[in-house]
Amino acid sequence: MSEQDERLPLAETATDGLKIVIVGGFGVGKTTMVRSVSEIRPLSTEETMTQAGIGVDHTRGVQGKTTTTVAFDFGRISLDEQLVLYLFGAPGQERFWFLWDSLFAGTLGAVVLVDARRLAESWYAIDRLEHHGTPFIVARNNFGSPKHSLDDVRAALDLSDEVPLVDCDARDRDSSKQVLISLVDHLYTLSKVREGAS
């Protein structure tokens, strides 16, 4: 049994929980990221894709994908003896987007995971986060060697300079951790700006 397959009990000293949501289009690696970084075996609602989804689900660019998240993925990271980070991976298919508003409730911030080969599928996630006023960063999940620079991705997504844009490999634990650290750094910077303005 690997370290990630172990069931680690939540410490009795844990008193505070923080919530982060990972969103993005279908097949960008949200479930993979939650799995790679969670200290517990994640709760997953992945189901096998069936013939019923033909004509409903848009699988362009991910034709080899055989499963899909139908509710959310859930993982956990203990930051210290008292502070726990809860990770929620949102479903990427359009027919499940109605769940997103509920997932955004009470969240500290979000990661928009993007596949640079299919950037248009990220616009809805960015739009919903901006609509809710939820702070976020964007992480490009690298599928092979990137063909475009991060500046090109920023321009294509029309991201402001204030929104951090980072590279990652969602399969790699350390890479996924760095994405979460980037989000926390961004949230800290925003809080300092608010303090200075008040």
Coordinates of N, CA and C in Angstrom, one line a residue:
M1 N 0.9 -1.2 0.0 CA 0.0 0.0 0.0 C 0.9 1.2 0.0
S2 N 0.6 2.2 -0.9 CA 1.5 3.4 -1.0 C 1.0 4.4 0.1
E3 N 1.9 5.4 0.3 CA 1.6 6.4 1.3 C 0.3 7.1 1.0
Q4 N 0.0 7.3 -0.3 CA -1.3 8.0 -0.6 C -2.5 7.2 -0.4
D5 N -2.3 5.8 -0.4 CA -3.5 5.0 -0.2 C -3.9 4.8 1.3
E6 N -3.0 5.2 2.2 CA -3.3 5.1 3.6 C -4.4 6.0 4.0
R7 N -5.2 5.6 5.0 CA -6.2 6.4 5.6 C -5.6 7.1 6.8
L8 N -5.3 8.4 6.7 CA -4.8 9.1 7.9 C -5.9 9.7 8.6
P9 N -6.0 9.4 9.9 CA -7.1 10.1 10.7 C -6.8 11.5 10.9
L10 N -7.8 12.3 11.0 CA -7.6 13.8 11.2 C -7.2 13.9 12.7
A11 N -6.2 14.7 12.9 CA -5.7 14.9 14.3 C -6.7 15.6 15.2
E12 N -6.8 15.1 16.4 CA -7.8 15.6 17.3 C -7.5 17.1 17.6
T13 N -6.3 17.6 17.3 CA -6.0 19.0 17.6 C -6.5 19.9 16.5
A14 N -7.0 19.4 15.4 CA -7.4 20.2 14.3 C -8.6 21.0 14.7
T15 N -8.6 22.3 14.5 CA -9.7 23.2 14.9 C -10.2 24.1 13.7
D16 N -9.4 24.3 12.7 CA -9.8 25.2 11.6 C -9.6 24.5 10.3
G17 N -10.6 24.6 9.4 CA -10.6 24.1 8.1 C -10.7 25.2 7.0
L18 N -9.9 25.1 6.0 CA -9.9 26.0 4.9 C -10.3 25.2 3.6
K19 N -11.1 25.8 2.8 CA -11.6 25.2 1.6 C -11.0 25.8 0.3
I20 N -10.5 24.9 -0.6 CA -10.0 25.4 -1.9 C -10.7 24.5 -2.9
V21 N -11.1 25.1 -4.0 CA -11.8 24.4 -5.1 C -10.9 24.4 -6.4
I22 N -10.8 23.3 -7.0 CA -10.1 23.2 -8.3 C -11.1 23.0 -9.4
V23 N -11.1 24.0 -10.3 CA -12.1 24.0 -11.4 C -11.4 24.0 -12.7
G24 N -12.1 23.8 -13.8 CA -11.6 23.8 -15.1 C -12.5 22.9 -16.0
G25 N -12.1 22.9 -17.3 CA -12.9 22.1 -18.3 C -12.7 20.6 -18.1
F26 N -13.4 19.9 -18.9 CA -13.5 18.5 -18.9 C -12.1 17.9 -19.2
G27 N -11.5 17.0 -18.4 CA -10.3 16.3 -18.8 C -9.0 17.1 -18.6
V28 N -9.1 18.2 -17.8 CA -7.8 19.0 -17.7 C -6.9 18.5 -16.5
G29 N -7.4 17.6 -15.7 CA -6.6 17.0 -14.7 C -7.0 17.3 -13.2
K30 N -8.2 17.7 -13.0 CA -8.6 18.1 -11.7 C -8.6 16.9 -10.7
T31 N -9.2 15.8 -11.1 CA -9.2 14.6 -10.3 C -7.7 14.2 -10.0
T32 N -6.9 14.2 -11.0 CA -5.5 13.8 -10.9 C -4.8 14.7 -9.9
M33 N -5.0 16.0 -9.9 CA -4.4 16.9 -9.0 C -4.8 16.6 -7.5
V34 N -6.1 16.4 -7.3 CA -6.6 16.1 -6.0 C -5.9 14.8 -5.5
R35 N -5.9 13.8 -6.3 CA -5.3 12.5 -6.0 C -3.8 12.7 -5.7
S36 N -3.1 13.5 -6.4 CA -1.6 13.5 -6.3 C -1.2 14.2 -5.0
V37 N -2.0 15.2 -4.5 CA -1.6 16.0 -3.4 C -2.3 15.7 -2.1
S38 N -3.4 14.9 -2.1 CA -4.1 14.6 -0.9 C -3.3 13.7 0.0
E39 N -3.4 13.9 1.3 CA -2.7 13.1 2.3 C -3.6 11.8 2.6
I40 N -4.8 11.9 2.2 CA -5.7 10.7 2.4 C -6.1 10.2 1.1
R41 N -6.6 9.0 1.0 CA -7.2 8.5 -0.2 C -8.4 9.3 -0.5
P42 N -8.4 10.0 -1.7 CA -9.5 11.0 -1.9 C -10.8 10.3 -2.2
L43 N -11.9 11.0 -1.8 CA -13.2 10.6 -2.2 C -13.4 11.0 -3.6
S44 N -13.8 10.1 -4.4 CA -13.9 10.4 -5.9 C -15.3 10.0 -6.4
T45 N -15.9 10.8 -7.2 CA -17.2 10.4 -7.8 C -17.0 10.2 -9.3
E46 N -15.9 9.6 -9.7 CA -15.7 9.2 -11.1 C -16.5 8.0 -11.5
E47 N -17.2 8.2 -12.6 CA -18.0 7.1 -13.2 C -17.6 6.8 -14.6
T48 N -17.8 5.6 -15.1 CA -17.5 5.3 -16.4 C -18.4 6.0 -17.4
M49 N -17.8 6.6 -18.4 CA -18.6 7.3 -19.5 C -19.3 6.2 -20.3
T50 N -20.5 6.5 -20.7 CA -21.3 5.5 -21.4 C -21.8 6.1 -22.7
Q51 N -22.5 5.3 -23.5 CA -23.1 5.7 -24.8 C -24.1 6.8 -24.6
A52 N -24.7 6.9 -23.4 CA -25.7 8.0 -23.1 C -25.1 9.4 -23.2
G53 N -23.8 9.5 -23.0 CA -23.2 10.8 -23.1 C -22.8 11.2 -24.5
I54 N -23.0 10.4 -25.5 CA -22.6 10.8 -26.9 C -23.6 11.9 -27.3
G55 N -23.0 12.9 -27.8 CA -23.8 14.1 -28.3 C -24.1 15.0 -27.2
V56 N -23.9 14.6 -25.9 CA -24.1 15.5 -24.7 C -22.8 16.0 -24.2
D57 N -21.8 15.1 -24.0 CA -20.5 15.4 -23.5 C -19.6 15.8 -24.7
H58 N -18.8 16.8 -24.5 CA -17.9 17.3 -25.6 C -16.5 16.7 -25.2
T59 N -16.1 15.7 -26.0 CA -14.9 15.0 -25.7 C -13.7 15.3 -26.6
R60 N -13.9 16.4 -27.4 CA -12.9 16.8 -28.4 C -11.6 17.0 -27.6
G61 N -10.5 16.4 -28.0 CA -9.2 16.5 -27.4 C -8.9 15.6 -26.3
V62 N -10.0 14.9 -25.8 CA -9.8 13.9 -24.8 C -10.5 12.6 -25.1
Q63 N -10.5 12.2 -26.4 CA -11.2 11.0 -26.8 C -10.9 9.7 -26.1
G64 N -9.7 9.6 -25.5 CA -9.3 8.4 -24.8 C -9.8 8.3 -23.4
K65 N -10.4 9.4 -22.9 CA -10.9 9.4 -21.5 C -12.1 8.5 -21.4
T66 N -12.1 7.7 -20.3 CA -13.2 6.7 -20.2 C -14.0 7.0 -18.9
T67 N -13.6 7.9 -18.0 CA -14.3 8.2 -16.8 C -14.5 9.7 -16.7
T68 N -15.5 10.1 -15.9 CA -15.7 11.5 -15.6 C -16.2 11.7 -14.2
T69 N -15.9 12.8 -13.6 CA -16.4 13.2 -12.3 C -17.8 13.7 -12.4
V70 N -18.7 13.1 -11.6 CA -20.1 13.4 -11.7 C -20.6 14.3 -10.5
A71 N -19.8 14.5 -9.5 CA -20.2 15.4 -8.4 C -19.0 16.2 -8.0
F72 N -18.0 15.6 -7.3 CA -16.8 16.3 -7.0 C -15.8 15.3 -6.4
D73 N -14.5 15.7 -6.4 CA -13.5 15.0 -5.8 C -13.2 15.7 -4.5
F74 N -12.7 14.9 -3.4 CA -12.4 15.6 -2.2 C -11.1 15.0 -1.6
G75 N -10.2 15.9 -1.2 CA -9.0 15.5 -0.6 C -8.7 16.4 0.6
R76 N -7.6 16.1 1.3 CA -7.3 16.8 2.5 C -5.8 16.9 2.7
I77 N -5.3 18.1 3.2 CA -3.9 18.3 3.6 C -3.9 18.9 5.0
S78 N -3.2 18.3 5.9 CA -3.0 19.0 7.2 C -1.9 19.9 7.1
L79 N -2.1 21.2 7.4 CA -1.1 22.2 7.2 C -0.2 22.3 8.5
D80 N -0.9 22.1 9.6 CA -0.2 22.0 10.9 C -1.1 21.3 11.9
E81 N -0.8 21.3 13.2 CA -1.7 20.5 14.1 C -3.1 21.0 14.2
Q82 N -3.3 22.3 13.8 CA -4.7 22.9 14.0 C -5.4 23.2 12.6
L83 N -4.6 23.4 11.6 CA -5.1 23.9 10.4 C -5.2 22.8 9.3
V84 N -6.3 22.7 8.7 CA -6.5 21.6 7.7 C -7.1 22.3 6.4
L85 N -6.5 21.9 5.3 CA -6.9 22.3 4.0 C -7.8 21.3 3.3
Y86 N -9.0 21.6 2.9 CA -9.9 20.7 2.2 C -9.9 21.1 0.7
L87 N -9.7 20.1 -0.1 CA -9.6 20.3 -1.6 C -10.9 19.7 -2.2
F88 N -11.5 20.5 -3.0 CA -12.7 20.0 -3.8 C -12.4 20.2 -5.3
G89 N -12.4 19.1 -6.0 CA -12.3 19.1 -7.5 C -13.7 19.1 -8.1
A90 N -13.9 20.2 -8.8 CA -15.3 20.3 -9.4 C -15.4 19.5 -10.7
P91 N -16.6 19.0 -11.0 CA -16.8 18.3 -12.3 C -16.6 19.3 -13.5
G92 N -16.0 18.7 -14.6 CA -15.7 19.6 -15.7 C -16.7 19.6 -16.8
Q93 N -17.6 18.6 -16.9 CA -18.6 18.6 -18.0 C -19.7 19.6 -17.8
E94 N -20.1 20.2 -18.8 CA -21.1 21.3 -18.8 C -22.4 20.8 -18.1
R95 N -22.8 19.6 -18.2 CA -24.1 19.2 -17.6 C -24.0 19.1 -16.1
F96 N -22.8 19.2 -15.5 CA -22.6 19.2 -14.1 C -22.3 20.6 -13.5
W97 N -22.2 21.6 -14.3 CA -21.8 22.9 -13.9 C -22.7 23.5 -12.8
F98 N -24.0 23.0 -12.8 CA -24.9 23.6 -11.8 C -24.4 23.3 -10.4
L99 N -23.5 22.4 -10.2 CA -22.9 22.1 -8.9 C -21.9 23.1 -8.4
W100 N -21.4 23.8 -9.4 CA -20.2 24.7 -9.0 C -20.6 25.8 -8.0
D101 N -21.7 26.4 -8.1 CA -22.1 27.5 -7.2 C -22.1 27.0 -5.8
S102 N -22.6 25.7 -5.5 CA -22.5 25.2 -4.2 C -21.1 24.9 -3.7
L103 N -20.3 24.4 -4.7 CA -18.9 24.2 -4.3 C -18.1 25.4 -4.0
F104 N -18.5 26.6 -4.6 CA -17.8 27.8 -4.3 C -18.2 28.4 -3.0
A105 N -19.3 28.0 -2.4 CA -19.7 28.6 -1.1 C -18.7 28.3 0.0
G106 N -18.2 29.3 0.6 CA -17.3 29.2 1.7 C -15.9 28.9 1.3
T107 N -15.6 29.0 0.1 CA -14.2 28.7 -0.4 C -13.3 29.9 -0.1
L108 N -12.0 29.6 0.2 CA -11.0 30.6 0.4 C -10.5 31.1 -1.0
G109 N -10.4 30.2 -1.9 CA -9.9 30.6 -3.2 C -10.0 29.4 -4.1
A110 N -9.5 29.6 -5.4 CA -9.7 28.5 -6.4 C -8.4 28.4 -7.3
V111 N -8.2 27.2 -7.8 CA -7.3 27.0 -8.9 C -8.0 26.7 -10.1
V112 N -7.8 27.4 -11.2 CA -8.3 27.1 -12.5 C -7.3 26.3 -13.2
L113 N -7.5 25.0 -13.4 CA -6.6 24.2 -14.1 C -6.9 24.2 -15.6
V114 N -5.9 24.5 -16.4 CA -6.2 24.6 -17.9 C -5.3 23.6 -18.7
D115 N -5.8 23.2 -19.8 CA -5.1 22.5 -20.8 C -4.9 23.5 -22.0
A116 N -3.6 23.8 -22.2 CA -3.3 24.9 -23.2 C -3.8 24.5 -24.6
R117 N -4.1 23.2 -24.9 CA -4.6 22.8 -26.2 C -6.1 23.1 -26.3
R118 N -6.7 23.3 -25.2 CA -8.2 23.6 -25.2 C -8.5 24.7 -24.2
L119 N -8.0 25.9 -24.5 CA -8.1 27.0 -23.5 C -9.5 27.5 -23.4
A120 N -10.3 27.4 -24.5 CA -11.7 27.9 -24.5 C -12.5 27.3 -23.4
E121 N -12.2 26.0 -23.1 CA -13.0 25.3 -22.0 C -12.7 25.9 -20.6
S122 N -11.8 26.8 -20.5 CA -11.5 27.4 -19.2 C -12.2 28.7 -18.9
W123 N -12.8 29.3 -20.0 CA -13.4 30.6 -19.8 C -14.6 30.6 -18.9
Y124 N -15.4 29.5 -18.9 CA -16.6 29.4 -18.0 C -16.1 29.5 -16.6
A125 N -15.1 28.7 -16.2 CA -14.6 28.6 -14.9 C -14.2 30.0 -14.4
I126 N -13.4 30.7 -15.2 CA -12.9 32.0 -14.9 C -14.1 33.0 -14.7
D127 N -15.0 32.9 -15.6 CA -16.2 33.8 -15.5 C -17.0 33.6 -14.2
R128 N -17.2 32.3 -13.9 CA -18.0 32.0 -12.6 C -17.2 32.5 -11.4
L129 N -15.9 32.3 -11.4 CA -15.2 32.8 -10.2 C -15.2 34.3 -10.1
E130 N -15.1 35.0 -11.2 CA -15.1 36.4 -11.2 C -16.5 36.9 -10.8
H131 N -17.6 36.2 -11.2 CA -18.9 36.5 -10.9 C -19.1 36.4 -9.4
H132 N -18.5 35.4 -8.7 CA -18.7 35.2 -7.3 C -17.7 36.0 -6.5
G133 N -16.7 36.7 -7.2 CA -15.7 37.4 -6.4 C -14.7 36.5 -5.7
T134 N -14.6 35.3 -6.2 CA -13.7 34.3 -5.6 C -12.2 34.5 -6.1
P135 N -11.3 34.8 -5.3 CA -9.9 34.9 -5.7 C -9.4 33.6 -6.4
F136 N -8.6 33.7 -7.4 CA -8.1 32.4 -8.0 C -6.8 32.7 -8.7
I137 N -6.1 31.5 -9.0 CA -4.9 31.5 -9.8 C -5.2 30.6 -11.0
V138 N -4.4 30.6 -12.0 CA -4.5 29.7 -13.1 C -3.3 28.9 -13.2
A139 N -3.5 27.6 -13.4 CA -2.3 26.6 -13.5 C -2.5 25.9 -14.8
R140 N -1.4 26.0 -15.7 CA -1.4 25.3 -16.9 C -0.9 23.9 -16.6
N141 N -1.7 22.9 -16.8 CA -1.3 21.5 -16.7 C -0.6 21.1 -18.0
N142 N 0.6 20.7 -17.9 CA 1.4 20.4 -19.1 C 1.2 19.0 -19.6
F143 N 0.6 18.9 -20.7 CA 0.5 17.6 -21.4 C 1.5 17.6 -22.5
G144 N 2.7 17.1 -22.2 CA 3.8 17.1 -23.1 C 4.5 18.5 -23.1
S145 N 5.3 18.8 -24.1 CA 6.1 20.1 -24.1 C 5.1 21.2 -24.5
P146 N 5.1 22.3 -23.7 CA 4.2 23.4 -24.0 C 4.6 24.0 -25.4
K147 N 3.6 24.3 -26.2 CA 3.8 24.9 -27.5 C 3.7 26.4 -27.4
H148 N 3.2 27.0 -26.3 CA 3.0 28.4 -26.2 C 3.6 28.9 -24.8
S149 N 4.0 30.1 -24.8 CA 4.6 30.6 -23.5 C 3.4 30.9 -22.6
L150 N 3.8 31.1 -21.3 CA 2.7 31.5 -20.3 C 2.1 32.9 -20.7
D151 N 3.0 33.8 -21.3 CA 2.4 35.1 -21.7 C 1.4 34.9 -22.8
D152 N 1.6 33.9 -23.7 CA 0.6 33.6 -24.7 C -0.7 33.1 -24.1
V153 N -0.6 32.3 -23.1 CA -1.7 31.7 -22.4 C -2.5 32.8 -21.7
R154 N -1.7 33.7 -21.0 CA -2.3 34.9 -20.3 C -3.1 35.7 -21.3
A155 N -2.6 36.0 -22.5 CA -3.3 36.8 -23.4 C -4.5 36.1 -24.0
A156 N -4.4 34.8 -24.3 CA -5.5 34.1 -24.8 C -6.7 34.0 -23.8
L157 N -6.4 33.9 -22.5 CA -7.4 33.9 -21.5 C -7.8 35.3 -21.0
D158 N -7.1 36.3 -21.5 CA -7.4 37.7 -21.1 C -7.3 37.9 -19.6
L159 N -6.3 37.3 -19.0 CA -6.1 37.4 -17.6 C -5.4 38.7 -17.3
S160 N -5.8 39.4 -16.2 CA -5.1 40.6 -15.7 C -3.8 40.2 -15.2
D161 N -2.9 41.1 -15.1 CA -1.5 40.9 -14.5 C -1.6 40.5 -13.1
E162 N -2.7 40.8 -12.4 CA -2.8 40.5 -10.9 C -3.1 39.0 -10.7
V163 N -3.6 38.3 -11.7 CA -3.9 36.9 -11.5 C -2.7 36.0 -11.8
P164 N -2.1 35.3 -10.8 CA -1.0 34.5 -11.1 C -1.3 33.3 -12.1
L165 N -0.3 33.1 -12.9 CA -0.4 32.0 -13.9 C 0.9 31.2 -13.8
V166 N 0.7 29.9 -13.4 CA 1.9 29.0 -13.2 C 1.8 27.7 -14.0
D167 N 2.9 27.1 -14.2 CA 2.9 25.8 -14.8 C 2.9 24.7 -13.8
C168 N 2.3 23.5 -14.2 CA 2.3 22.4 -13.3 C 2.2 21.1 -14.1
D169 N 2.5 20.0 -13.3 CA 2.2 18.6 -13.8 C 1.3 18.1 -12.7
A170 N 0.0 18.0 -13.0 CA -1.0 17.5 -12.0 C -0.7 16.1 -11.4
R171 N 0.0 15.4 -12.1 CA 0.4 14.0 -11.7 C 1.4 14.0 -10.6
D172 N 2.2 15.1 -10.5 CA 3.3 15.1 -9.6 C 2.9 15.9 -8.3
R173 N 3.1 15.2 -7.2 CA 2.8 15.7 -5.8 C 3.4 17.1 -5.6
D174 N 4.7 17.2 -5.8 CA 5.4 18.4 -5.5 C 4.9 19.5 -6.4
S175 N 4.7 19.2 -7.6 CA 4.2 20.2 -8.6 C 2.8 20.7 -8.2
S176 N 1.9 19.8 -7.8 CA 0.6 20.2 -7.3 C 0.7 21.0 -6.0
K177 N 1.6 20.6 -5.1 CA 1.8 21.4 -3.9 C 2.2 22.9 -4.2
Q178 N 3.1 23.0 -5.2 CA 3.5 24.4 -5.6 C 2.4 25.2 -6.1
V179 N 1.4 24.6 -6.8 CA 0.3 25.3 -7.3 C -0.5 25.8 -6.1
L180 N -0.7 25.0 -5.1 CA -1.5 25.4 -3.9 C -0.8 26.5 -3.1
I181 N 0.6 26.3 -3.0 CA 1.4 27.4 -2.4 C 1.2 28.7 -3.1
S182 N 1.2 28.7 -4.4 CA 1.0 29.9 -5.2 C -0.3 30.5 -4.9
L183 N -1.4 29.7 -4.8 CA -2.7 30.2 -4.4 C -2.7 30.9 -3.1
V184 N -2.1 30.2 -2.1 CA -2.0 30.7 -0.7 C -1.2 32.1 -0.7
D185 N -0.1 32.1 -1.4 CA 0.6 33.4 -1.5 C -0.2 34.5 -2.1
H186 N -1.0 34.1 -3.2 CA -1.8 35.1 -3.8 C -2.9 35.6 -2.8
L187 N -3.5 34.7 -2.1 CA -4.5 35.1 -1.1 C -3.9 36.0 0.0
Y188 N -2.7 35.7 0.4 CA -2.0 36.5 1.4 C -1.8 37.9 0.9
T189 N -1.3 38.0 -0.3 CA -1.1 39.3 -1.0 C -2.3 40.1 -1.0
L190 N -3.4 39.5 -1.4 CA -4.7 40.2 -1.5 C -5.2 40.7 -0.1
S191 N -4.9 39.8 0.9 CA -5.4 40.3 2.2 C -4.5 41.5 2.7
K192 N -3.3 41.5 2.4 CA -2.4 42.6 2.7 C -2.9 43.9 2.0
V193 N -3.2 43.8 0.8 CA -3.7 44.9 0.0 C -5.0 45.5 0.6
R194 N -5.9 44.5 1.0 CA -7.2 45.0 1.7 C -6.9 45.7 3.0
E195 N -5.9 45.1 3.8 CA -5.6 45.8 5.1 C -5.1 47.2 4.8
G196 N -4.2 47.3 3.8 CA -3.7 48.6 3.5 C -4.7 49.6 3.1
A197 N -5.8 49.1 2.4 CA -6.8 50.0 1.9 C -7.8 50.4 3.0
S198 N -7.8 49.7 4.1 CA -8.8 50.0 5.1 C -8.3 50.9 6.2

